[in-house]
């Protein structure tokens, strides 16, 4: 069986700014599951990477570097987006 | 195995006995790996850097009658064994190193089977006992996807155990791991394109792991030049396996996440949904908390104050300086802050609910879109969102922005985001002057905060920071999930504890300073130290001198101005110092209302609105200034302070003048 979409097409989509599986799915005309699998396969070659766009201050710096080291004093700190907001990026060669 | 260190978010686990065999848990992020780890080790988890690396791993003891005891290592989430990051390098090194792990459990997410199988095929290329744990089958079923684990087992050549780690039915997994440890290791999965037999020369006769398809030797592929062709082969194999192993029971493949996102991330409706959600949060918070706050207020100003006075009278210290400090300072100030505990707890629970459900990530995307339309850098919105919790870590977070001008702009805008310390003041003022619409008024303050960020951004872009690129925010949004009670409780407690720890230290210090200034006579008076009415004290004199500047704002009276001066240190101290300047047992709200009636010339609501706007816009706290100085230097920090004070004063004047004209 052949793959439902050439990985080169997926790679081009990511290089053009498709940062999510949804966006790859739209641009390449495949299901999201297929897009996710293609991205994972590409990631295994190092051609694309899932990068952490934002992890919240605590996840970025850890407790010790925080100016309010008395504790995560307020709402919103650290866990705004659970484990962080990520996006796929093409890795230049 | 790992060198464990203390971690404030983890529970130390029970270590396995020396010599216990090691099983590694491998899986992609969000595959349920850590949940499974907790289920296997009884939630005991010691976290530390793996020796010689900066990679954090969890270790714990997994005991089961099937094998006795094992040391379980929770490796970082990875999408492949390609060592492109320290996390993946550690996982690859451990598996390729030979003998470092006795077996591997690969966690495969049934709801994202293809993605998980890419990693699984990489692990199967290594000659080590492997068991596949199939998680999230319930999520897949809700999406109309049934996974046939026997097909997966046949394709991968190892045991596949279907489980739901949250229900902790993990004994079958223990049995499979025991079998994998005691039986001959299955032949590595060999993928060799163009060779239909696909078997290696030493492939055993009973090998079940060499399907006759277009396959590639993955271990070799990592070093191959034409890695894309190799990846194509893996992709094809995984696609075929996924197709063979899954059955779709629903024609409509859209998930609940898709359906909800269609509305909440829509360009026009999304922002309205966001505003509606945030209004509901503040309305619910203030409505539910108000009666609880009244009870606590009555408790501190009544029985606690009376009991303290009685005790001081009994020990002969009635009317002493010590009694004044404790009753008028600590009980009035700290007690007032403690009345806000129900309010903060309710708000923290609601925000944690929004975050853990996945909605907050959508809110970030929706608001990012608005920012981008205004020509402001979209990615800068993320640190700004953190600022609504606390400005200090938000300024630290600007470091994630790649562009230096984005970092500068964002660090200057963060102080306009309304931190939760300011919320306590909004609630008190709103409940005093707008009792019927307190929740809506608080919500309006948050809208004003967003407006200030936008206006401040536009102002800076048109004056000081004119050249700036725009980097759109494209995110891989996580699916919605039902928040767990445990997570909500833990997040709320962590934040509440942090708030009280920070606030209590600041408040005790400021209460002491205000108390000292309050017992020193003002210049030109004949009172003696310790026997001076607070209205004739040095504290009142300083505040009164400064209040001249605030006459156009309608709140130019020394109690309020004194609280704002103290608020320059930290907003947590505004309410406590305000309460401290009124007699013990006096009702703070009615006292403030009466003073504002006088200072505003009969327009107390307009003055209250102006006061809240000033509080929102002026310098948040000295800790924020210190963080700004670290990030953008003293000159820009000073520029920011001037901008904040100027905007705060101008807006307060505008609000009062317009408000008093129409009321």
XYZ file of C-alpha atoms in Angstrom:
756
model
C 0.000 0.000 0.000
C 1.276 3.446 -0.754
C 1.079 6.392 1.590
C -2.038 8.587 1.218
C 0.028 11.702 0.625
C 3.686 12.213 -0.273
C 5.667 13.378 2.737
C 7.324 15.983 0.545
C 3.929 17.636 0.212
C 3.466 17.652 3.965
C 6.980 18.972 4.433
C 6.278 21.799 2.002
C 3.100 22.696 3.845
C 4.939 22.943 7.162
C 7.710 24.973 5.557
C 5.050 27.376 4.310
C 3.707 27.881 7.825
C 1.272 25.078 8.526
C 1.994 24.758 12.227
C -0.693 22.310 13.236
C -1.976 18.941 12.104
C -5.281 20.636 11.335
C -3.591 23.099 9.037
C -1.604 20.354 7.296
C -4.824 18.408 6.947
C -6.500 21.365 5.250
C -3.614 22.207 2.950
C -2.884 18.644 1.863
C -6.487 17.451 1.707
C -6.025 14.509 4.054
C -7.605 13.549 7.352
C -6.137 14.869 10.565
C -5.065 11.365 11.579
C -3.069 11.004 8.379
C -1.591 14.468 8.855
C -0.530 13.592 12.399
C 1.084 10.375 11.243
C 2.891 12.140 8.424
C 4.202 14.778 10.817
C 5.394 12.094 13.211
C 7.161 10.292 10.367
C 8.791 13.523 9.252
C 9.755 14.328 12.822
C 11.618 11.047 13.022
C 13.887 12.275 10.249
C 14.457 15.620 11.916
C 12.880 17.434 8.957
C 10.159 18.954 11.143
C 10.029 19.624 14.837
C 7.252 20.294 17.278
C 8.378 23.424 19.030
C 7.098 24.840 22.250
C 5.677 28.225 21.352
C 4.799 29.039 24.902
C 4.944 27.085 28.118
C 4.023 29.673 30.713
C 6.592 31.384 32.831
C 7.052 28.592 35.336
C 7.597 25.950 32.710
C 10.040 28.205 30.915
C 12.118 29.309 33.824
C 11.284 27.085 36.756
C 10.416 28.297 40.231
C 13.865 29.478 41.230
C 14.200 32.161 38.587
C 10.808 33.690 39.273
C 10.756 37.091 40.894
C 7.752 36.083 42.970
C 9.535 33.081 44.370
C 7.245 33.040 47.373
C 5.044 30.877 45.248
C 3.069 30.921 42.051
C 1.071 33.693 43.539
C -1.678 34.171 41.115
C -4.026 32.746 38.594
C -2.773 32.042 35.155
C 0.813 31.383 36.030
C 2.321 28.310 34.545
C -0.684 26.260 33.617
C -2.511 28.553 31.268
C -2.389 26.011 28.528
C -1.710 22.792 30.335
C 1.501 21.338 29.008
C 2.119 24.271 26.699
C 1.250 25.625 23.290
C 3.157 23.955 20.487
C 3.501 24.298 16.748
C 5.238 22.337 14.006
C 8.186 23.968 12.308
C 10.289 22.852 9.369
C 13.960 22.325 10.198
C 16.258 23.970 7.635
C 18.870 21.708 6.038
C 18.575 5.092 38.414
C 17.887 8.784 38.273
C 19.459 11.231 40.616
C 16.348 12.516 42.299
C 15.844 16.070 43.367
C 13.109 17.874 45.206
C 10.287 19.109 43.037
C 7.428 21.181 44.369
C 4.896 19.566 42.083
C 5.644 15.900 42.637
C 5.217 13.318 45.342
C 8.402 11.427 46.186
C 8.071 7.802 45.196
C 9.203 4.608 46.850
C 12.405 3.467 45.133
C 12.780 -0.058 43.836
C 15.224 -2.385 45.567
C 18.802 -2.376 44.274
C 19.187 -4.895 41.514
C 15.560 -4.751 40.459
C 15.089 -5.052 36.722
C 14.381 -1.835 34.863
C 11.442 -1.239 32.592
C 11.233 1.984 30.580
C 7.947 3.645 29.774
C 8.062 5.284 26.346
C 5.346 7.238 24.577
C 4.469 10.436 22.850
C 3.323 13.462 24.878
C -0.289 13.312 26.061
C -0.533 9.594 25.330
C -1.461 8.795 28.932
C 2.073 7.691 29.773
C 2.443 9.560 33.034
C -1.055 8.587 34.136
C -0.117 4.959 33.517
C 3.132 5.474 35.404
C 1.204 6.783 38.403
C -1.204 3.874 38.219
C 1.657 1.355 38.138
C 3.706 2.919 40.913
C 0.841 4.020 43.142
C 1.334 7.657 42.171
C 4.695 7.678 43.889
C 7.053 9.564 41.637
C 10.572 10.729 42.232
C 11.722 13.222 39.656
C 15.282 14.105 38.820
C 17.794 14.604 36.100
C 19.049 11.456 34.493
C 22.737 11.112 35.449
C 24.959 13.064 33.107
C 22.079 14.788 31.355
C 19.706 17.677 31.870
C 16.760 15.462 31.036
C 14.202 15.021 33.766
C 12.834 11.518 34.262
C 10.525 9.942 36.788
C 11.299 6.713 38.580
C 9.204 4.512 40.799
C 8.693 0.996 42.116
C 6.273 -1.250 40.232
C 5.281 -4.266 42.272
C 3.078 -7.072 40.971
C 2.770 -10.801 41.707
C 3.588 -11.489 38.051
C 7.215 -10.437 38.474
C 7.700 -9.268 42.028
C 9.278 -5.862 41.727
C 10.575 -3.667 38.936
C 12.111 -0.234 38.675
C 9.934 1.759 36.313
C 11.415 4.730 34.466
C 9.076 7.286 32.961
C 11.049 8.683 30.041
C 10.164 12.083 28.554
C 7.464 12.153 25.921
C 8.945 11.623 22.470
C 7.659 11.267 18.926
C 10.581 9.252 17.685
C 13.956 7.840 18.637
C 15.696 10.280 16.382
C 17.993 12.106 18.789
C 17.052 15.646 17.812
C 16.499 16.798 21.380
C 18.081 15.896 24.723
C 14.867 14.100 25.685
C 14.831 11.932 22.576
C 18.578 11.411 22.749
C 18.271 9.973 26.242
C 15.493 7.624 25.184
C 17.465 6.513 22.122
C 20.678 6.067 24.111
C 18.942 3.977 26.729
C 17.333 1.697 24.184
C 20.335 1.411 21.881
C 22.824 1.250 24.731
C 22.281 -2.435 25.390
C 21.418 -3.762 28.803
C 20.414 -0.453 30.331
C 16.767 -1.383 30.254
C 15.390 -4.898 30.563
C 12.149 -4.176 28.761
C 10.185 -1.328 27.243
C 6.499 -0.536 27.513
C 5.445 1.604 24.555
C 2.320 3.597 25.294
C 0.218 3.931 22.147
C -2.665 6.377 22.063
C -5.567 4.671 20.267
C -7.083 8.059 19.491
C -3.902 9.001 17.614
C -2.808 5.560 16.552
C -0.775 6.484 13.490
C 1.329 9.004 15.376
C 1.945 6.515 18.170
C 2.857 3.721 15.797
C 5.705 5.732 14.300
C 7.391 5.725 17.697
C 6.402 2.098 18.297
C 8.104 0.977 15.073
C 11.261 2.802 16.112
C 11.302 1.032 19.448
C 10.583 -2.298 17.779
C 13.680 -1.866 15.667
C 15.733 -2.302 18.835
C 16.456 -5.821 20.153
C 14.782 -5.426 23.515
C 11.600 -6.992 24.978
C 8.662 -4.754 24.147
C 5.044 -4.618 25.251
C 2.578 -2.169 23.763
C 0.082 -0.554 26.131
C -2.906 0.686 24.169
C -4.461 3.687 25.921
C -7.236 6.149 25.136
C -9.434 3.463 23.612
C -12.450 5.141 25.187
C -11.569 8.434 23.515
C -11.131 6.651 20.188
C -14.477 4.883 20.634
C -16.230 8.191 21.205
C -14.773 9.344 17.910
C -16.158 6.263 16.228
C -12.837 4.443 15.956
C -12.443 0.868 17.170
C -8.924 -0.513 17.387
C -8.323 -4.242 16.949
C -5.432 -4.949 19.267
C -4.873 -8.462 17.907
C -4.101 -6.980 14.487
C -1.677 -4.574 16.055
C -0.020 -7.402 17.967
C 0.372 -9.398 14.767
C 1.821 -6.469 12.836
C 4.189 -5.390 15.589
C 5.100 -8.869 16.738
C 4.669 -8.146 20.440
C 1.912 -8.307 23.032
C -0.567 -5.467 22.884
C -2.505 -4.786 26.092
C -5.587 -2.639 25.908
C -6.042 -0.660 29.081
C -7.431 2.463 30.583
C -4.854 3.674 33.070
C -7.340 5.872 34.871
C -9.274 2.767 35.908
C -6.049 1.133 36.958
C -6.789 -2.251 35.311
C -3.125 -2.815 34.770
C -2.586 -6.400 35.896
C -2.779 -7.705 32.354
C 0.032 -5.345 31.455
C 2.082 -6.769 34.334
C 1.512 -10.271 33.012
C 2.576 -9.252 29.514
C 5.721 -7.562 30.832
C 6.512 -10.654 32.872
C 6.148 -12.785 29.735
C 8.334 -10.418 27.744
C 11.040 -10.589 30.413
C 11.048 -14.354 30.663
C 10.463 -15.441 27.081
C 12.912 -15.069 24.153
C 12.990 -11.561 22.830
C 10.940 -11.086 19.699
C 12.957 -10.362 16.608
C 13.354 -6.662 15.964
C 10.911 -5.258 13.494
C 12.802 -5.243 10.222
C 11.706 -2.846 7.551
C 13.445 -3.357 4.225
C 12.129 -1.741 1.052
C 11.999 -3.741 -2.096
C 12.526 -7.087 -0.369
C 9.188 -8.747 0.140
C 10.424 -11.314 2.648
C 11.710 -8.526 4.851
C 13.617 -10.909 7.129
C 17.095 -10.525 8.452
C 19.624 -13.353 7.890
C 19.367 -14.551 11.488
C 15.617 -14.301 11.653
C 14.252 -17.201 13.718
C 11.933 -19.660 12.094
C 8.971 -18.682 14.236
C 9.488 -14.964 13.744
C 6.212 -13.111 13.587
C 7.698 -9.680 13.389
C 8.666 -9.562 9.759
C 5.567 -8.798 7.727
C 6.051 -9.072 4.013
C 5.490 -5.454 3.155
C 7.558 -2.529 2.016
C 9.670 -2.016 5.058
C 12.890 -0.402 6.035
C 15.518 -1.088 8.631
C 14.775 1.838 10.869
C 17.960 1.731 12.855
C 19.934 2.081 9.657
C 17.552 4.656 8.272
C 18.524 7.111 10.955
C 21.961 7.320 9.454
C 20.877 7.168 5.837
C 21.264 10.122 3.521
C 17.923 9.649 1.920
C 16.054 9.820 5.164
C 12.939 11.174 3.554
C 12.563 8.042 1.454
C 12.969 5.959 4.583
C 10.344 8.034 6.355
C 8.017 7.520 3.394
C 8.355 3.784 3.892
C 7.597 4.051 7.597
C 4.660 6.291 6.839
C 3.296 3.789 4.351
C 3.702 0.893 6.769
C 2.056 2.799 9.615
C -0.755 3.956 7.335
C -1.433 0.404 6.268
C -1.283 -0.918 9.815
C -3.630 1.785 11.025
C -6.070 0.977 8.251
C -5.956 -2.742 9.013
C -6.269 -2.316 12.769
C -9.024 0.258 12.937
C -12.697 0.272 12.079
C -14.742 3.418 11.776
C -18.209 3.146 13.285
C -19.293 6.706 12.577
C -19.550 8.411 9.228
C -19.001 11.820 10.765
C -15.350 11.914 11.734
C -15.612 15.251 13.458
C -14.803 15.079 17.127
C -16.399 17.038 19.916
C -13.305 19.197 19.852
C -13.925 19.940 16.166
C -17.548 20.797 16.794
C -16.841 23.077 19.740
C -13.906 24.734 18.016
C -16.067 25.517 15.029
C -17.902 27.988 17.266
C -15.446 29.117 19.904
C -12.605 29.847 17.502
C -14.749 31.416 14.783
C -13.428 34.851 13.803
C -16.547 36.778 14.822
C -18.158 34.541 17.415
C -14.940 33.473 19.137
C -14.182 36.833 20.778
C -17.799 37.131 21.916
C -17.663 33.669 23.466
C -14.434 34.611 25.203
C -15.968 37.773 26.631
C -19.061 35.869 27.714
C -17.001 33.212 29.449
C -14.895 35.761 31.295
C -17.976 37.732 32.337
C -19.480 34.527 33.716
C -16.288 33.843 35.669
C -16.291 37.226 37.387
C -20.043 37.388 37.900
C -20.071 33.921 39.441
C -17.034 34.703 41.560
C -18.391 37.877 43.077
C -21.947 36.574 43.493
C -20.987 33.371 45.249
C -18.180 34.882 47.308
C -20.023 37.964 48.586
C -21.963 36.327 51.450
C -18.926 34.308 52.512
C -16.838 37.460 52.505
C -19.381 39.246 54.709
C -19.282 36.417 57.235
C -15.489 36.535 57.438
C -15.492 40.331 57.635
C -17.911 40.244 60.546
C -15.792 37.608 62.202
C -12.537 39.602 62.059
C -14.005 42.994 62.864
C -16.228 41.517 65.577
C -15.228 38.541 67.736
C -11.538 38.527 66.764
C -11.056 42.240 67.419
C -13.053 42.082 70.649
C -11.145 39.046 71.855
C -7.802 40.707 71.141
C -8.788 43.858 73.020
C -10.018 41.755 75.931
C -6.738 39.869 76.087
C -4.682 43.065 76.012
C -6.872 44.571 78.757
C -6.444 41.448 80.846
C -2.650 41.593 80.662
C -2.560 45.314 81.338
C -1.669 46.397 77.804
C -5.026 47.972 76.949
C -4.537 51.135 74.899
C -0.830 50.411 74.440
C 1.200 50.677 71.272
C 1.339 46.896 71.083
C -2.433 46.679 71.189
C -2.661 49.344 68.515
C -0.271 47.450 66.255
C -2.077 44.143 66.682
C -5.670 45.410 66.568
C -5.434 48.334 64.159
C -2.595 46.883 62.137
C -2.464 43.120 61.949
C -6.092 42.230 62.584
C -7.496 45.062 60.487
C -5.021 44.602 57.629
C -4.406 40.873 57.510
C -7.979 40.122 58.533
C -9.272 42.164 55.644
C -7.098 40.236 53.209
C -8.271 36.924 54.628
C -11.868 37.835 53.832
C -10.888 37.516 50.174
C -9.941 33.859 50.454
C -13.357 32.565 49.276
C -13.305 34.962 46.353
C -9.808 34.012 45.245
C -10.526 30.309 45.689
C -13.663 30.455 43.544
C -11.918 32.400 40.814
C -8.913 30.073 40.834
C -11.190 27.040 40.527
C -13.015 28.550 37.563
C -9.812 29.580 35.795
C -8.264 26.170 36.418
C -11.379 24.621 34.923
C -11.005 26.725 31.783
C -7.313 25.935 31.518
C -7.521 22.206 32.108
C -10.498 21.806 29.805
C -8.428 23.225 26.938
C -10.519 26.371 26.478
C -7.825 28.840 27.512
C -5.627 27.762 24.610
C -8.515 28.650 22.264
C -8.904 31.983 24.021
C -5.231 32.671 23.353
C -5.707 31.948 19.659
C -8.854 34.061 19.406
C -7.302 37.034 21.151
C -4.091 36.623 19.219
C -6.080 37.089 16.049
C -7.460 40.382 17.330
C -4.017 41.576 18.304
C -2.633 40.699 14.903
C -5.392 42.694 13.208
C -4.301 45.731 15.198
C -0.774 45.294 13.935
C 0.533 44.065 17.263
C 2.710 40.970 17.464
C 0.460 37.978 17.975
C 2.877 35.857 19.948
C 3.321 38.684 22.434
C -0.166 37.953 23.663
C 0.922 34.795 25.444
C 3.090 36.467 28.110
C 0.398 39.109 28.414
C -2.110 36.433 29.353
C 0.199 35.289 32.129
C 0.183 38.904 33.323
C -3.460 38.560 34.259
C -2.249 36.208 36.942
C 0.920 37.982 38.023
C 2.998 40.580 36.165
C 6.373 39.370 37.443
C 6.505 35.949 35.750
C 4.805 37.469 32.718
C 7.770 39.768 32.234
C 10.126 36.831 32.677
C 8.123 35.015 30.011
C 8.846 37.622 27.337
C 12.130 35.818 26.875
C 10.318 33.238 24.769
C 9.740 35.879 22.105
C 12.390 35.666 19.392
C 12.352 39.344 18.374
C 14.044 41.890 20.661
C 11.494 44.585 19.815
C 8.648 42.222 20.598
C 10.251 41.564 23.964
C 10.618 45.279 24.667
C 7.071 46.102 23.629
C 5.575 43.232 25.595
C 7.572 43.992 28.747
C 6.260 47.546 28.615
C 2.678 46.391 28.129
C 2.570 43.669 30.788
C 1.993 46.141 33.683
C -1.335 47.080 32.089
C -2.611 43.535 32.468
C -4.679 43.339 35.596
C -3.056 40.919 38.023
C -5.133 39.053 40.578
C -3.780 41.205 43.422
C -5.674 44.123 41.887
C -8.807 42.004 41.834
C -9.188 42.269 45.609
C -9.384 46.053 45.355
C -11.844 45.962 42.445
C -14.114 43.655 44.375
C -14.083 45.814 47.492
C -14.662 49.067 45.585
C -17.263 47.540 43.254
C -19.176 46.001 46.159
C -19.100 49.359 47.958
C -20.136 51.662 45.143
C -21.911 49.347 42.675
C -23.408 46.631 44.898
C -26.040 45.556 42.375
C -23.544 45.092 39.517
C -20.295 44.268 41.239
C -19.488 41.323 38.966
C -20.098 43.327 35.820
C -17.959 46.192 37.118
C -15.071 43.826 37.848
C -15.466 42.331 34.382
C -15.410 45.853 32.942
C -12.089 46.450 34.663
C -10.619 43.452 32.881
C -11.962 44.739 29.579
C -10.385 48.086 30.391
C -7.134 46.277 31.043
C -7.243 44.676 27.591
C -8.084 48.068 26.101
C -5.087 49.642 27.847
C -2.806 46.941 26.477
C -4.077 47.586 22.978
C -3.909 51.375 23.307
C -0.488 51.224 24.934
C 0.719 48.920 22.171
C -0.576 51.192 19.448
C 0.940 54.199 21.195
C 4.351 52.561 21.462
C 4.211 51.308 17.888
C 3.476 54.784 16.623
C 6.142 56.496 18.724
C 9.020 54.637 20.325
C 8.970 51.229 18.626
C 8.025 51.817 15.017
C 9.612 48.916 13.191
C 8.400 45.491 14.080
C 7.736 42.240 12.268
C 4.611 40.218 12.762
C 4.875 36.544 13.551
C 1.474 34.870 13.485
C 0.631 32.356 16.146
C -0.117 28.944 14.666
C -0.797 26.353 17.288
C -1.435 22.660 17.556
C -4.377 22.916 19.926
C -4.902 20.133 22.439
C -8.286 18.375 22.446
C -10.859 19.367 25.026
C -10.973 17.204 28.099
C -12.988 16.886 31.256
C -10.966 18.503 34.063
C -10.261 16.237 36.987
C -11.305 17.250 40.478
C -7.839 16.394 41.703
C -6.194 18.745 39.216
C -8.633 21.550 39.976
C -8.040 21.132 43.701
C -4.272 21.003 43.328
C -4.094 24.031 41.022
C -6.412 26.071 43.220
C -4.556 25.197 46.387
C -1.162 25.932 44.824
C -2.291 29.369 43.705
C -4.166 30.214 46.871
C -1.222 29.198 48.997
C 1.127 31.199 46.806
C -1.111 34.249 46.981
C -1.320 34.067 50.764
C 2.408 33.452 51.151
C 3.303 36.421 48.988
C 0.573 38.655 50.336
C 1.129 37.857 54.002
C 4.824 38.750 53.871
C 4.191 42.006 52.055
C 1.220 42.909 54.187
C 2.916 42.342 57.528
C 5.806 44.526 56.356
C 3.590 47.313 55.022
C 1.284 47.131 58.028
C 4.328 47.695 60.227
C 5.532 50.655 58.141
C 2.080 52.241 57.986
C 1.651 51.704 61.718
C 4.991 53.380 62.464
C 4.146 56.333 60.206
C 0.724 56.412 61.836
C 2.035 56.950 65.365
C 4.460 59.702 64.373
C 2.903 63.177 64.539
C 2.622 65.213 61.350
C 4.965 68.204 60.987
C 3.650 71.292 62.752
C 1.471 69.428 65.264
C 2.001 69.252 69.022
C 1.154 65.569 69.472
C 3.629 63.120 70.918
C 4.721 59.845 69.349
C 2.237 57.076 70.018
C -0.533 59.384 71.101
C -1.562 60.866 67.810
C -4.833 60.339 65.956
C -4.051 58.707 62.596
C -5.590 61.666 60.774
C -2.885 63.888 62.322
C -0.045 61.447 61.737
C 2.941 61.617 59.421
C 1.270 58.965 57.233
C -1.855 61.072 56.759
C 0.277 64.176 56.175
C 2.303 62.523 53.395
C -0.831 61.178 51.732
C -2.548 64.517 52.071
C 0.350 66.332 50.395
C 0.179 63.921 47.462
C -3.591 64.159 47.218
C -3.325 67.654 45.741
C -2.342 66.017 42.469
C -5.525 63.970 42.480
C -8.130 66.677 42.938
C -9.348 66.325 39.317
C -9.840 62.584 39.859
C -12.455 62.892 42.599
C -10.675 60.661 45.107
C -8.257 63.214 46.528
C -8.537 62.237 50.170
C -5.709 60.928 52.273
C -7.022 57.434 53.094
C -7.322 56.506 49.428
C -4.123 58.230 48.341
C -2.207 56.603 51.181
C -3.440 53.199 50.033
C -2.302 53.955 46.470
C 1.146 54.993 47.702
C 1.453 51.713 49.599
C 0.139 49.965 46.493
C 3.233 51.082 44.631
C 5.069 48.458 46.699
C 2.479 45.756 46.028
C -1.215 45.761 45.234
C -1.824 43.061 47.817
C -1.222 45.723 50.475
C -3.770 48.285 49.244
C -6.782 46.916 51.088
C -4.886 46.197 54.301
C -3.338 49.663 54.525
C -6.667 51.246 53.626
C -8.396 49.326 56.401
C -5.608 50.220 58.806
C -6.337 53.945 58.539
C -9.865 53.596 59.892
C -10.692 52.834 63.525
C -10.719 49.196 64.586
C -14.146 47.675 64.121
C -15.237 50.373 61.654
C -16.906 49.159 58.489
C -14.369 49.789 55.739
C -16.895 50.010 52.938
C -19.167 52.572 54.564
C -16.154 54.611 55.699
C -14.673 54.676 52.200
C -18.038 55.541 50.697
C -18.498 58.484 53.056
C -15.021 59.831 52.276
C -15.566 59.537 48.513
C -18.846 61.406 48.749
C -16.928 64.318 50.200
C -13.859 64.173 47.960
C -15.909 63.839 44.778
C -18.373 66.598 45.549
C -21.303 64.197 45.549
C -20.225 61.872 42.716
C -18.837 58.889 44.613
C -19.481 56.343 41.835
C -17.525 58.397 39.309
C -14.680 58.799 41.799
C -14.725 55.060 42.532
C -14.509 54.244 38.825
C -11.631 56.702 38.451
C -9.895 55.146 41.452
C -10.138 51.650 39.953
C -8.845 52.838 36.588
C -5.889 54.551 38.248
C -5.186 51.426 40.282
C -5.266 49.346 37.117
C -2.950 51.560 35.083
C -0.268 52.748 37.467
C 2.886 50.816 38.340
C 1.906 47.351 39.585
C 4.602 46.696 42.178
C 8.329 47.005 42.814
C 8.866 43.334 41.955
C 7.566 44.062 38.461
C 9.969 46.962 38.125
C 12.839 44.727 39.137
C 11.777 42.138 36.559
C 11.490 44.834 33.899
C 14.926 46.171 34.724
C 16.383 42.694 34.244
C 14.661 42.263 30.897
C 14.786 45.660 29.244
C 17.157 47.767 31.338
C 16.728 50.751 33.628
C 16.070 53.339 30.918
C 13.124 51.532 29.376
C 11.828 50.605 32.831
C 11.826 54.282 33.807
C 10.125 55.116 30.504
C 7.482 52.541 31.329
C 6.862 53.963 34.805
C 6.379 57.444 33.373
C 3.999 56.055 30.756
C 2.015 54.121 33.362
C 1.658 57.060 35.735
C 0.743 59.439 32.924
C -1.860 57.101 31.465
C -3.260 56.307 34.913
C -3.666 59.945 35.858
C -5.098 61.034 32.507
C -7.565 58.159 32.400
C -8.652 58.679 36.014
C -9.255 62.362 35.359
C -11.182 61.561 32.190
C -13.311 58.922 33.894
C -14.186 61.175 36.814
C -14.839 64.284 34.766
C -17.052 62.450 32.284
C -18.663 60.327 34.991
C -19.461 63.236 37.261
C -20.877 65.174 34.313
C -23.382 62.465 33.425
C -24.345 61.302 36.926
